[in-house]
Coordinates of C-alpha atoms in Angstrom, one line a residue:
M1 CA 124.7 148.0 7.0
N2 CA 124.7 144.2 7.4
P3 CA 121.4 142.5 8.3
Y4 CA 122.5 141.7 11.9
K5 CA 123.3 145.4 12.7
K6 CA 120.0 146.4 11.1
K7 CA 118.1 144.0 13.4
V8 CA 120.0 145.4 16.4
L9 CA 118.9 148.9 15.7
E10 CA 115.4 147.8 15.0
A11 CA 115.2 146.1 18.4
R12 CA 116.7 149.1 20.1
K13 CA 114.0 151.4 18.6
K14 CA 111.2 149.0 19.5
I15 CA 112.4 148.8 23.1
L16 CA 112.7 152.6 23.4
Q17 CA 109.1 152.8 22.0
L18 CA 108.0 150.2 24.4
T19 CA 109.4 152.3 27.3
I20 CA 107.6 155.4 26.0
E21 CA 104.3 153.6 25.7
Q22 CA 104.7 152.1 29.1
E23 CA 105.3 155.5 30.6
K24 CA 102.0 156.7 29.2
Q25 CA 100.2 153.5 30.4
I26 CA 101.5 154.0 33.9
N27 CA 100.6 157.7 34.0
N28 CA 97.1 156.7 32.9
I29 CA 96.9 154.1 35.7
Y30 CA 97.9 156.7 38.3
A31 CA 95.6 159.4 36.9
K32 CA 92.5 157.1 36.9
S33 CA 93.3 155.8 40.4
A34 CA 93.7 159.4 41.5
T35 CA 90.4 160.4 40.0
R36 CA 88.6 157.6 41.8
L37 CA 90.2 158.4 45.1
I38 CA 89.3 162.1 44.8
D39 CA 85.7 161.3 43.8
E40 CA 85.3 159.1 46.8
I41 CA 86.7 161.8 49.1
L42 CA 84.2 164.3 47.8
E43 CA 81.4 161.9 48.8
L44 CA 82.6 161.9 52.5
P45 CA 80.8 164.1 55.0
D46 CA 82.4 167.4 55.8
I47 CA 85.8 167.0 57.4
S48 CA 87.0 169.2 60.2
R49 CA 89.4 169.1 63.1
T50 CA 86.8 167.4 65.3
R51 CA 85.5 165.0 62.6
V52 CA 88.4 163.2 61.3
H53 CA 87.1 160.1 59.4
D54 CA 90.1 157.9 60.0
I55 CA 88.2 154.7 59.1
D56 CA 86.8 156.1 55.9
I57 CA 90.1 157.6 54.8
A58 CA 91.9 154.3 55.6
R59 CA 89.4 152.4 53.6
L60 CA 89.8 154.7 50.6
L61 CA 93.6 154.6 50.7
N62 CA 93.5 150.8 51.0
D63 CA 91.3 150.7 47.9
Y64 CA 93.7 153.1 46.1
T65 CA 96.7 151.0 47.0
K66 CA 95.0 147.8 45.8
D67 CA 93.8 149.5 42.6
L68 CA 97.3 150.7 41.7
Y69 CA 98.9 147.3 42.5
K70 CA 96.4 145.3 40.5
Q71 CA 96.9 147.4 37.4
L72 CA 100.6 148.0 37.6
Y73 CA 101.7 144.4 38.2
P74 CA 100.4 142.9 35.0
N75 CA 101.4 146.0 33.0
I76 CA 105.0 145.8 34.1
K77 CA 105.2 142.0 34.0
D78 CA 103.8 141.9 30.4
N79 CA 106.1 144.7 29.2
T80 CA 109.1 142.9 30.7
M81 CA 108.2 139.8 28.7
E82 CA 107.7 142.0 25.6
S83 CA 111.1 143.5 26.0
S84 CA 112.7 140.0 26.1
I85 CA 110.7 138.9 23.0
I86 CA 111.9 142.0 21.1
Q87 CA 115.5 141.4 22.1
R88 CA 115.6 137.7 21.5
Q89 CA 114.4 138.3 17.9
V90 CA 117.9 139.7 17.1
I91 CA 119.6 136.4 17.8
L92 CA 116.8 134.4 16.3
D93 CA 117.3 136.2 13.0
Y94 CA 121.0 135.6 13.3
V95 CA 120.3 131.8 13.7
D96 CA 118.2 132.0 10.5
Q97 CA 121.2 133.5 8.7
V98 CA 123.8 131.0 9.9
V99 CA 121.9 127.7 10.4
K100 CA 120.6 126.5 7.0
D101 CA 119.4 123.1 8.2
R102 CA 115.7 123.7 9.0
K103 CA 115.4 121.1 11.7
L104 CA 118.6 122.2 13.5
S105 CA 117.4 125.8 13.2
E106 CA 114.1 125.0 14.8
I107 CA 115.8 123.2 17.7
V108 CA 118.1 126.1 18.5
K109 CA 115.4 128.7 18.2
H110 CA 113.1 126.6 20.4
N111 CA 115.9 126.5 23.0
I112 CA 116.5 130.2 22.8
N113 CA 112.8 131.0 23.4
N114 CA 112.6 128.6 26.3
Y115 CA 115.7 130.0 28.0
S116 CA 114.6 133.6 27.4
N117 CA 111.2 132.9 29.0
T118 CA 113.1 131.5 32.0
V119 CA 115.1 134.7 32.2
V120 CA 111.9 136.8 32.5
K121 CA 110.5 134.4 35.2
N122 CA 113.7 134.8 37.2
L123 CA 113.5 138.6 36.9
V124 CA 110.0 138.6 38.1
A125 CA 110.9 136.2 40.9
G126 CA 113.7 138.5 42.1
E127 CA 116.6 136.2 41.3
Y128 CA 118.4 138.9 39.2
Y129 CA 118.8 141.2 42.2
K130 CA 120.9 141.1 45.3
D131 CA 118.0 141.8 47.7
G132 CA 116.0 138.9 46.1
K133 CA 112.8 141.0 46.1
T134 CA 110.1 139.9 43.7
L135 CA 108.4 142.2 41.3
S136 CA 105.3 141.8 43.3
K137 CA 107.0 142.7 46.5
R138 CA 108.7 145.8 45.0
L139 CA 105.4 147.0 43.6
W140 CA 103.5 146.5 46.8
N141 CA 106.2 148.4 48.7
L142 CA 106.1 151.4 46.4
T143 CA 102.2 151.6 46.2
S144 CA 102.0 151.3 49.9
D145 CA 104.6 154.1 50.2
N146 CA 102.4 156.2 47.9
S147 CA 99.4 155.5 50.2
N148 CA 101.3 156.4 53.4
K149 CA 102.5 159.7 51.9
I150 CA 99.0 160.6 50.8
D151 CA 97.7 159.7 54.3
E152 CA 100.3 162.0 55.8
F153 CA 99.2 164.8 53.5
I154 CA 95.5 164.3 54.3
K155 CA 96.1 164.4 58.0
M156 CA 98.1 167.6 57.7
N157 CA 95.4 169.3 55.7
I158 CA 92.7 168.1 58.0
A159 CA 94.7 169.4 61.0
G160 CA 94.9 172.8 59.1
G161 CA 91.1 173.0 58.8
A162 CA 90.6 171.8 55.2
N163 CA 87.1 170.6 54.2
A164 CA 86.5 167.7 51.8
R165 CA 86.3 170.1 48.7
K166 CA 89.6 171.8 49.5
L167 CA 91.3 168.5 50.3
A168 CA 90.1 167.0 47.0
N169 CA 91.3 169.9 45.0
D170 CA 94.8 169.8 46.7
L171 CA 95.0 166.1 46.2
E172 CA 94.1 166.5 42.5
V173 CA 97.1 168.7 42.1
L174 CA 99.3 166.5 44.2
I175 CA 98.6 162.9 43.0
N176 CA 97.5 163.2 39.4
P177 CA 100.7 162.8 37.3
K178 CA 99.0 164.6 34.4
N179 CA 99.5 167.8 36.3
R180 CA 103.2 167.4 36.2
L181 CA 103.5 169.6 39.2
T182 CA 107.1 169.8 40.5
T183 CA 106.7 172.2 43.4
T184 CA 107.9 171.1 46.9
N185 CA 105.6 173.6 48.7
F186 CA 103.3 170.9 50.0
K187 CA 103.9 170.0 53.6
A188 CA 104.0 166.3 52.8
G189 CA 107.2 166.9 50.9
F190 CA 106.5 165.2 47.6
D191 CA 104.9 166.2 44.3
S192 CA 102.7 164.8 41.5
Y193 CA 105.6 163.7 39.4
K194 CA 107.2 161.8 42.2
V195 CA 104.0 160.0 43.1
S196 CA 104.4 157.8 39.9
Y197 CA 108.1 158.2 39.6
Q198 CA 109.1 155.1 41.5
A199 CA 106.7 152.9 39.5
Q200 CA 108.1 154.5 36.2
R201 CA 111.6 153.8 37.4
L202 CA 110.9 150.2 38.3
A203 CA 109.1 149.7 34.9
R204 CA 111.9 151.2 32.8
T205 CA 114.5 149.2 34.7
S206 CA 112.5 146.0 34.2
I207 CA 112.4 146.5 30.5
T208 CA 116.1 147.3 30.3
H209 CA 117.1 144.4 32.4
A210 CA 114.9 141.9 30.6
A211 CA 116.5 142.9 27.3
A212 CA 120.0 142.8 28.7
E213 CA 119.7 139.6 30.6
T214 CA 118.1 137.9 27.5
Q215 CA 121.1 139.0 25.5
I216 CA 123.6 137.9 28.2
Q217 CA 122.1 134.5 28.9
T218 CA 121.7 133.5 25.2
A219 CA 125.2 134.9 24.5
K220 CA 126.7 132.6 27.1
K221 CA 125.3 129.6 25.2
N222 CA 126.1 131.0 21.7
P223 CA 129.3 129.4 20.3
F224 CA 129.6 132.4 17.9
N225 CA 129.6 135.0 20.6
R226 CA 132.9 136.9 21.2
G227 CA 131.7 139.3 23.8
M228 CA 129.1 141.9 24.9
K229 CA 129.7 145.5 24.0
W230 CA 128.5 148.3 26.4
N231 CA 127.0 151.2 24.4
L232 CA 126.4 154.6 25.9
S233 CA 122.9 156.0 25.3
P234 CA 123.0 158.9 22.7
S235 CA 121.5 161.0 25.5
H236 CA 124.0 159.9 28.1
G237 CA 126.1 163.1 28.1
A238 CA 123.0 165.4 28.3
R239 CA 121.4 163.3 31.0
M240 CA 124.7 163.4 33.1
H241 CA 125.2 167.2 32.4
G242 CA 128.8 166.6 31.4
K243 CA 129.6 164.4 34.4
Q244 CA 130.6 160.8 34.3
D245 CA 129.3 157.6 36.1
E246 CA 130.0 153.9 36.0
C247 CA 128.5 153.7 32.5
D248 CA 131.4 155.7 31.1
D249 CA 133.8 153.4 32.9
Y250 CA 132.1 150.3 31.3
A251 CA 132.1 151.9 27.8
G252 CA 135.8 152.5 28.0
N253 CA 136.8 149.3 29.8
D254 CA 139.3 147.0 28.0
S255 CA 140.4 144.9 31.0
Y256 CA 139.7 141.7 29.1
G257 CA 141.6 142.6 26.0
L258 CA 138.6 142.4 23.7
G259 CA 138.3 146.1 22.9
A260 CA 136.8 149.2 24.6
G261 CA 133.6 148.4 26.3
I262 CA 133.6 144.7 25.4
F263 CA 133.1 142.1 28.2
P264 CA 132.9 138.3 28.1
A265 CA 129.3 137.4 28.3
D266 CA 129.6 136.0 31.9
K267 CA 131.4 139.2 33.1
T268 CA 128.9 141.7 31.7
P269 CA 127.9 144.4 34.3
I270 CA 124.3 144.9 35.4
Q271 CA 122.7 148.2 34.3
H272 CA 121.8 150.6 37.1
P273 CA 118.2 151.7 37.7
N274 CA 116.9 154.0 34.9
C275 CA 120.0 153.2 32.8
M276 CA 119.4 153.9 29.1
C277 CA 122.7 152.4 27.9
Y278 CA 122.4 149.2 25.9
L279 CA 124.3 146.0 25.0
T280 CA 125.2 144.6 21.6
E281 CA 126.5 141.1 21.0
W282 CA 129.9 140.9 19.3
L283 CA 129.6 137.9 17.0
V284 CA 131.8 136.2 14.5
E285 CA 131.2 137.0 10.8
I286 CA 128.2 135.2 9.3
D287 CA 130.2 133.5 6.6
D288 CA 132.6 132.1 9.3
A289 CA 129.7 130.9 11.3
I290 CA 128.1 129.1 8.3
S291 CA 131.4 127.4 7.5
R292 CA 131.8 126.1 11.0
I293 CA 128.2 124.8 11.1
N294 CA 128.6 123.1 7.8
K295 CA 131.8 121.3 8.9
W296 CA 130.0 120.1 12.0
V297 CA 127.0 118.9 10.1
E298 CA 129.4 117.0 7.8
G299 CA 130.8 115.1 10.8
N300 CA 133.6 117.2 12.3
E301 CA 133.5 117.3 16.1
D302 CA 132.4 120.5 17.7
R303 CA 131.3 120.2 21.3
E304 CA 130.1 123.8 21.5
L305 CA 127.7 123.4 18.6
E306 CA 126.6 120.1 20.0
S307 CA 125.8 121.7 23.3
W308 CA 124.1 124.7 21.6
S309 CA 121.7 122.4 19.8
T310 CA 120.9 119.9 22.6
D311 CA 121.2 121.2 26.2
F312 CA 120.6 124.9 26.0
N313 CA 118.8 124.9 29.3
K314 CA 121.6 123.3 31.3
G315 CA 124.6 125.0 32.9
E316 CA 125.3 127.6 35.5
D317 CA 124.6 131.3 35.7
N318 CA 127.3 134.0 35.4
I319 CA 128.2 133.9 39.1
K320 CA 131.0 131.5 40.1
N321 CA 130.1 128.7 42.4
K322 CA 130.9 129.2 46.1
T323 CA 130.7 126.8 49.0
S324 CA 127.1 126.1 50.1
S325 CA 125.7 127.2 53.5
S326 CA 122.9 126.2 55.8
V327 CA 120.0 128.5 56.7
K328 CA 117.9 128.3 59.8
V329 CA 114.2 128.9 59.4
N330 CA 111.7 129.3 62.2
G331 CA 109.3 126.5 62.2
K332 CA 107.0 125.0 64.7
D333 CA 109.8 123.7 66.8
G334 CA 111.8 126.8 66.4
T335 CA 114.4 125.5 63.9
I336 CA 114.2 124.1 60.4
D337 CA 117.4 123.6 58.4
I338 CA 116.7 124.8 54.9
N339 CA 119.0 123.4 52.2
I340 CA 118.7 122.3 48.6
P341 CA 118.4 118.8 47.1
K342 CA 121.2 117.5 44.9
S343 CA 120.5 113.7 44.8
K344 CA 120.0 112.5 41.3
N345 CA 117.8 109.5 42.2
K346 CA 114.6 111.6 42.9
N347 CA 112.7 114.4 41.3
I348 CA 110.0 116.7 42.6
N349 CA 106.6 115.4 41.4
T350 CA 105.3 117.9 38.9
N351 CA 102.0 116.0 38.0
V352 CA 99.8 119.0 38.5
G353 CA 96.7 119.7 36.5
K354 CA 96.2 123.1 34.8
D355 CA 92.8 123.8 36.3
D356 CA 93.1 122.0 39.6
I357 CA 95.9 120.4 41.6
I358 CA 93.7 117.4 42.7
N359 CA 94.9 114.3 40.9
N360 CA 95.4 110.6 41.4
K361 CA 93.2 110.0 44.4
K362 CA 93.9 106.8 46.3
S363 CA 91.8 104.6 48.6
F364 CA 93.0 104.2 52.1
K365 CA 92.7 101.1 54.3
E366 CA 93.5 101.2 58.0
A367 CA 96.5 99.1 59.2
T368 CA 96.1 96.5 61.8
N369 CA 99.5 97.1 63.4
I370 CA 102.3 99.7 63.4
K371 CA 104.6 97.7 61.0
E372 CA 101.8 97.5 58.4
A373 CA 101.2 101.2 58.8
E374 CA 104.9 101.9 58.2
R375 CA 104.9 99.7 55.1
Y376 CA 102.0 101.6 53.7
S377 CA 103.8 104.9 54.1
I378 CA 106.8 103.6 52.3
N379 CA 105.0 101.7 49.5
S380 CA 102.1 104.0 48.9
L381 CA 103.3 107.4 49.9
E382 CA 107.0 106.9 48.7
F383 CA 108.7 107.7 52.0
N384 CA 112.3 106.2 52.2
K385 CA 112.2 105.6 55.9
V386 CA 109.3 105.6 58.4
S387 CA 109.1 105.1 62.2
F388 CA 105.9 105.5 64.2
S389 CA 107.5 104.2 67.4
G390 CA 105.7 105.3 70.6
I391 CA 102.5 106.5 68.9
D392 CA 99.1 104.7 69.2
L393 CA 97.9 102.8 66.1
S394 CA 94.7 104.9 66.0
V395 CA 96.8 108.0 65.7
V396 CA 99.1 106.5 63.1
N397 CA 96.1 105.4 60.9
R398 CA 94.8 109.0 61.0
I399 CA 98.2 110.3 60.1
N400 CA 98.5 108.0 57.0
K401 CA 94.9 108.8 56.0
T402 CA 95.7 112.6 56.2
L403 CA 98.9 112.1 54.2
T404 CA 97.1 110.2 51.5
K405 CA 94.3 112.8 51.2
T406 CA 96.7 115.7 51.2
Y407 CA 99.0 114.0 48.7
D408 CA 96.0 113.6 46.4
E409 CA 95.3 117.3 46.8
Y410 CA 99.0 118.4 46.5
P411 CA 100.8 115.8 44.4
M412 CA 104.1 117.6 44.3
L413 CA 104.6 116.3 47.9
K414 CA 104.8 112.7 46.8
G415 CA 108.4 111.6 46.9
F416 CA 109.4 115.0 48.3
I417 CA 109.2 114.2 52.0
Q418 CA 111.6 111.4 52.6
E419 CA 111.2 110.4 56.2
I420 CA 108.8 110.2 59.1
K421 CA 110.2 109.8 62.6
T422 CA 109.1 110.2 66.1
C423 CA 110.9 112.2 68.8
K424 CA 110.6 112.5 72.6
S425 CA 110.1 116.2 73.0
G426 CA 109.8 119.5 71.2
A427 CA 106.8 120.8 69.3
P428 CA 103.9 118.4 68.6
A429 CA 105.2 118.1 65.0
S430 CA 107.7 119.8 62.7
A431 CA 108.6 120.0 59.0
Q432 CA 112.4 119.8 58.4
I433 CA 114.4 120.2 55.2
S434 CA 118.2 120.2 55.0
Y435 CA 121.0 119.9 52.6
K436 CA 124.1 118.1 54.0
N437 CA 127.0 116.5 52.2
G438 CA 125.3 117.0 48.8
N439 CA 122.1 115.2 49.9
L440 CA 118.6 116.4 50.5
N441 CA 116.9 115.4 53.7
T442 CA 113.2 116.1 54.3
V443 CA 111.7 114.9 57.5
L444 CA 108.3 115.0 59.1
K445 CA 108.9 114.8 62.9
L446 CA 106.2 113.7 65.3
S447 CA 106.3 114.1 69.1
R448 CA 105.7 110.9 71.1
D449 CA 104.8 113.0 74.1
D450 CA 102.1 115.1 72.4
L451 CA 100.7 112.7 69.8
N452 CA 100.5 109.4 71.7
N453 CA 96.7 109.1 71.7
L454 CA 93.7 110.9 70.1
N455 CA 92.1 112.0 73.4
D456 CA 95.2 113.9 74.5
I457 CA 95.6 115.4 71.0
D458 CA 92.0 116.7 71.0
D459 CA 92.4 118.2 74.5
M460 CA 95.6 120.0 73.4
I461 CA 93.8 121.3 70.3
K462 CA 90.8 122.5 72.3
R463 CA 93.0 124.5 74.7
C464 CA 95.0 126.1 71.8
V465 CA 91.8 127.0 69.9
E466 CA 90.1 128.5 72.9
A467 CA 93.2 130.7 73.4
K468 CA 93.1 131.6 69.7
W469 CA 96.6 130.3 69.5
W470 CA 95.7 127.8 66.7
T471 CA 93.0 127.7 64.1
P472 CA 90.3 125.1 64.7
K473 CA 91.8 121.7 63.7
D474 CA 90.4 118.3 63.0
S475 CA 92.4 116.3 65.6
I476 CA 95.7 115.0 64.4
D477 CA 94.7 115.6 60.8
G478 CA 95.0 119.4 61.3
I479 CA 98.4 119.1 63.1
V480 CA 99.8 117.0 60.2
K481 CA 98.3 119.4 57.6
H482 CA 100.0 122.3 59.2
E483 CA 103.4 120.7 58.7
L484 CA 102.5 119.6 55.2
G485 CA 101.7 123.3 54.6
H486 CA 105.4 124.0 55.3
M487 CA 106.5 121.2 53.0
I488 CA 104.2 122.6 50.2
E489 CA 106.0 126.0 50.5
Y490 CA 109.4 124.3 50.4
A491 CA 108.7 122.2 47.3
S492 CA 107.0 125.1 45.5
T493 CA 109.8 127.5 46.2
L494 CA 112.4 125.1 44.9
K495 CA 110.4 124.6 41.7
M496 CA 109.8 128.4 41.4
Y497 CA 113.5 129.1 41.4
G498 CA 114.3 126.3 39.0
V499 CA 116.1 124.3 41.6
D500 CA 115.8 120.5 41.4
F501 CA 117.6 117.5 42.8
D502 CA 120.4 117.9 40.3
S503 CA 121.1 121.5 41.1
N504 CA 124.6 122.4 42.3
N505 CA 124.7 126.2 41.6
S506 CA 125.6 127.5 45.0
N507 CA 124.5 131.1 44.3
L508 CA 121.1 129.9 43.3
I509 CA 120.9 127.6 46.3
R510 CA 121.6 130.5 48.6
K511 CA 119.0 132.5 46.9
V512 CA 116.3 129.8 47.3
F513 CA 117.5 129.3 50.9
N514 CA 116.8 133.0 51.6
A515 CA 113.5 132.8 49.7
I516 CA 112.3 129.9 52.0
S517 CA 113.7 131.6 55.1
N518 CA 111.9 134.8 54.3
G519 CA 108.7 133.0 53.4
E520 CA 108.7 134.6 50.0
L521 CA 105.8 132.5 48.6
S522 CA 103.7 132.7 51.7
A523 CA 104.3 136.4 52.0
E524 CA 102.9 137.0 48.5
I525 CA 99.9 134.8 49.3
K526 CA 99.2 136.6 52.6
Q527 CA 99.5 140.0 51.0
E528 CA 97.1 139.0 48.1
A529 CA 94.6 137.3 50.4
L530 CA 94.4 140.3 52.8
M531 CA 94.1 142.7 49.9
N532 CA 91.3 140.7 48.3
L533 CA 89.3 140.5 51.5
D534 CA 90.1 144.1 52.6
I535 CA 91.6 142.8 55.8
K536 CA 94.3 145.0 57.5
D537 CA 97.6 143.4 58.2
T538 CA 97.5 143.8 62.0
K539 CA 98.0 141.3 64.8
K540 CA 94.4 141.7 66.0
T541 CA 92.9 141.1 62.6
I542 CA 95.0 138.1 61.9
V543 CA 94.2 136.6 65.3
D544 CA 90.5 137.3 64.8
N545 CA 90.4 135.9 61.3
L546 CA 93.0 133.1 61.7
S547 CA 95.1 132.6 64.8
E548 CA 97.8 134.1 67.0
Y549 CA 100.3 131.5 65.7
G550 CA 99.5 132.8 62.2
T551 CA 101.0 136.2 63.3
K552 CA 104.4 134.7 64.0
N553 CA 105.6 134.9 60.4
T554 CA 104.1 134.3 56.9
K555 CA 105.1 130.7 56.8
E556 CA 103.0 129.9 59.9
F557 CA 100.2 132.1 58.5
L558 CA 100.1 129.8 55.4
A559 CA 100.3 126.6 57.4
E560 CA 97.6 127.7 59.8
A561 CA 95.3 128.5 56.9
I562 CA 95.9 125.2 55.2
S563 CA 95.2 123.3 58.4
E564 CA 92.0 125.1 59.5
K565 CA 88.9 122.8 60.0
E566 CA 85.8 124.2 58.3
P567 CA 87.9 127.1 56.9
R568 CA 86.7 130.7 57.3
K569 CA 86.9 133.3 54.5
L570 CA 90.6 134.1 55.1
A571 CA 91.7 130.5 55.1
Q572 CA 89.6 129.8 52.0
E573 CA 91.1 132.7 50.2
V574 CA 94.7 131.7 51.2
V575 CA 94.2 128.1 49.9
K576 CA 92.5 129.4 46.7
I577 CA 95.5 131.6 46.0
L578 CA 98.0 128.9 46.9
K579 CA 96.5 126.4 44.5
K580 CA 96.5 129.0 41.7
K581 CA 100.1 129.8 42.3
I582 CA 101.1 126.1 42.5
G583 CA 99.3 125.5 39.2
G584 CA 101.4 128.2 37.6
I585 CA 104.6 127.1 39.2
F586 CA 104.4 123.4 38.4
N587 CA 102.9 123.8 34.9
D588 CA 105.4 126.5 33.6

C-alpha cells in the first residue's frame, strides 16, 4: 500500500472514531440535561388537574432548552472543525511527498489550511445548504422541538392525574437516551432514542460534510487532482437491507468518462444526512507530480502550479454563475434593496480590535453652515456624496456628531455607507443598500419633513415612546443610530459570508441577499439575548422590554436595541452580543 492510500485509510478511521466519540458526548449531554430537568420537577409542589404549574413548567423547559443548546453548539462546531483537520492532513501529507522545496511546501500548506478553515466557517454559517440555515439555527430549532414535545407529554400526564413523582419517573424513561427505550406507547408519540436522534443526525452529517467539503474544495485547487471517487460505506448494504439509494447510483456513475464512481471535483454530489459513504481523491502518481513540479521550478511555465502556490483563496465555488437578482427587505420605509458590492475601488473597513470594536476616536467640531457640514461628512467620514438640503443646521450637526461617534464604535461602517441624501416623504430615515449594474450603492436617507428641526423631532420621538412604538431615543441621534444599526448588520453579513467589493459569484451573492433579507445575524443575536435573560419571545415581552417596532422583524429588533437611550437590560445584552460577534467576524 502506497503512503497516500495509507493516509486515506487512517483519516477514514479517525473520522469514524470521531463520530463514535461524538455520539457518546451528545448522549451524555442529553442524559445530564434530563437528570437536571427531572430533579427540578421533583422539587415542584404536588401536581394535579387543578394545580397545573404552567409557569414553573415553562421555566424548567426553557432552562432545559438553553442547557442543551449551550452544550451542543460548541460540541458539534468543534467536532466539525476536527473532521476538517483530520481530512486535510491527507492532502498535506501528499504535498510533503511531491513538493520538495521547503518554502513552496509551506506556502501551499498554509493556503490549504486557510481554505479548509473557510470551508468549516461556511458550513457553520449555512452556506453549504440550500435552506441557508446556520448551525446555530438548526440546533435551536431541534432543541426547541424537544422542549415542545416534552411539554406536550407533561400536559397529557397532568391531565391524566399524574403527580410530580410519577411524572418524573415517566420522563426519566422518556428523555434519558441512556435508557434506549424504543416503545411508542407514550401518548406524546416519541421515545428516548428519538429525543437525541435529531441532534445525533445533525452532528454526524456535520462531520461527514466537513470532511467531504474540505476534500472537494482543496481538490478543485489541486493541479494533480483527476477526480473524486465516491466510495460506498462497508456497512451500506446492511444499512439499506438490500435496497438501493442515490449512493449506489453515485458509486456506479461514469457519466464523465473517468471511471465508475469518479466525478470531477466541481461536480461531486453532496452526501445525504446520516450518509456513511466517503470520498477519496484520485491523484496523479507521486513521481509524475514531482517531475512536473521540478520542471516548473526550473523555469517551465505552468499556470496551474503558479495558481496553486499563490492565490489559493481566490476563485468560485462549484456552482456555476447565474444572473444576479435583487432582494427587497423590509426596512423603516418598507423597502430596502439588498444587493452585493462589486466595485474594486473600495473595501469594507476591517479595522476591528480583538477585545473591543472601539478604535480611532475622532474629535468633532460643529459646522457653521450646511456646505461645511457636507464637506465634513465627505472628508472625515468618507462618504462619496452628501446632501443635507432642507434640514436645519442644528440637526445636521447632531447627525454628523452621531455618525462620528458611531463610526468610532463600529469602524467597519467607515467607507461602507456611500451617500447621505434628503427626501420629501416616507419614513423619518432609512438605510438602503443595492447592487445595480455591478456597483454597490449604500444610502442613508433622511426625511426633510420629519427631521427639519430638533423640536419637531423630539415631539415625534416623545409620541412614539409614549405609545411604546419606539425605544427611548436621544433626539435625532437615536433615529440615526437606528438606521446605522441596519448598516452594521449589512456590512457584517457581507463579511460573514466572505463577500467583498470584488465578489462576482452570483450564487454566493444570492445567499447573502437571503441572509440579509431574513435577518440571519439579527435573528441569532435576538435568540441568544432572550435566552441569556430568560425572556420569552412573545410580542408582549418584546414590547415591554424594548418596543413594538422591535417586534416587526429581527432587523428592527436589533436596530431598536442599538438606538435605545440609556439602554435597559435587553438592549445592553443585544449590543454586547453584537460586538462580540462583530469581533469574531472581522478578525477571522
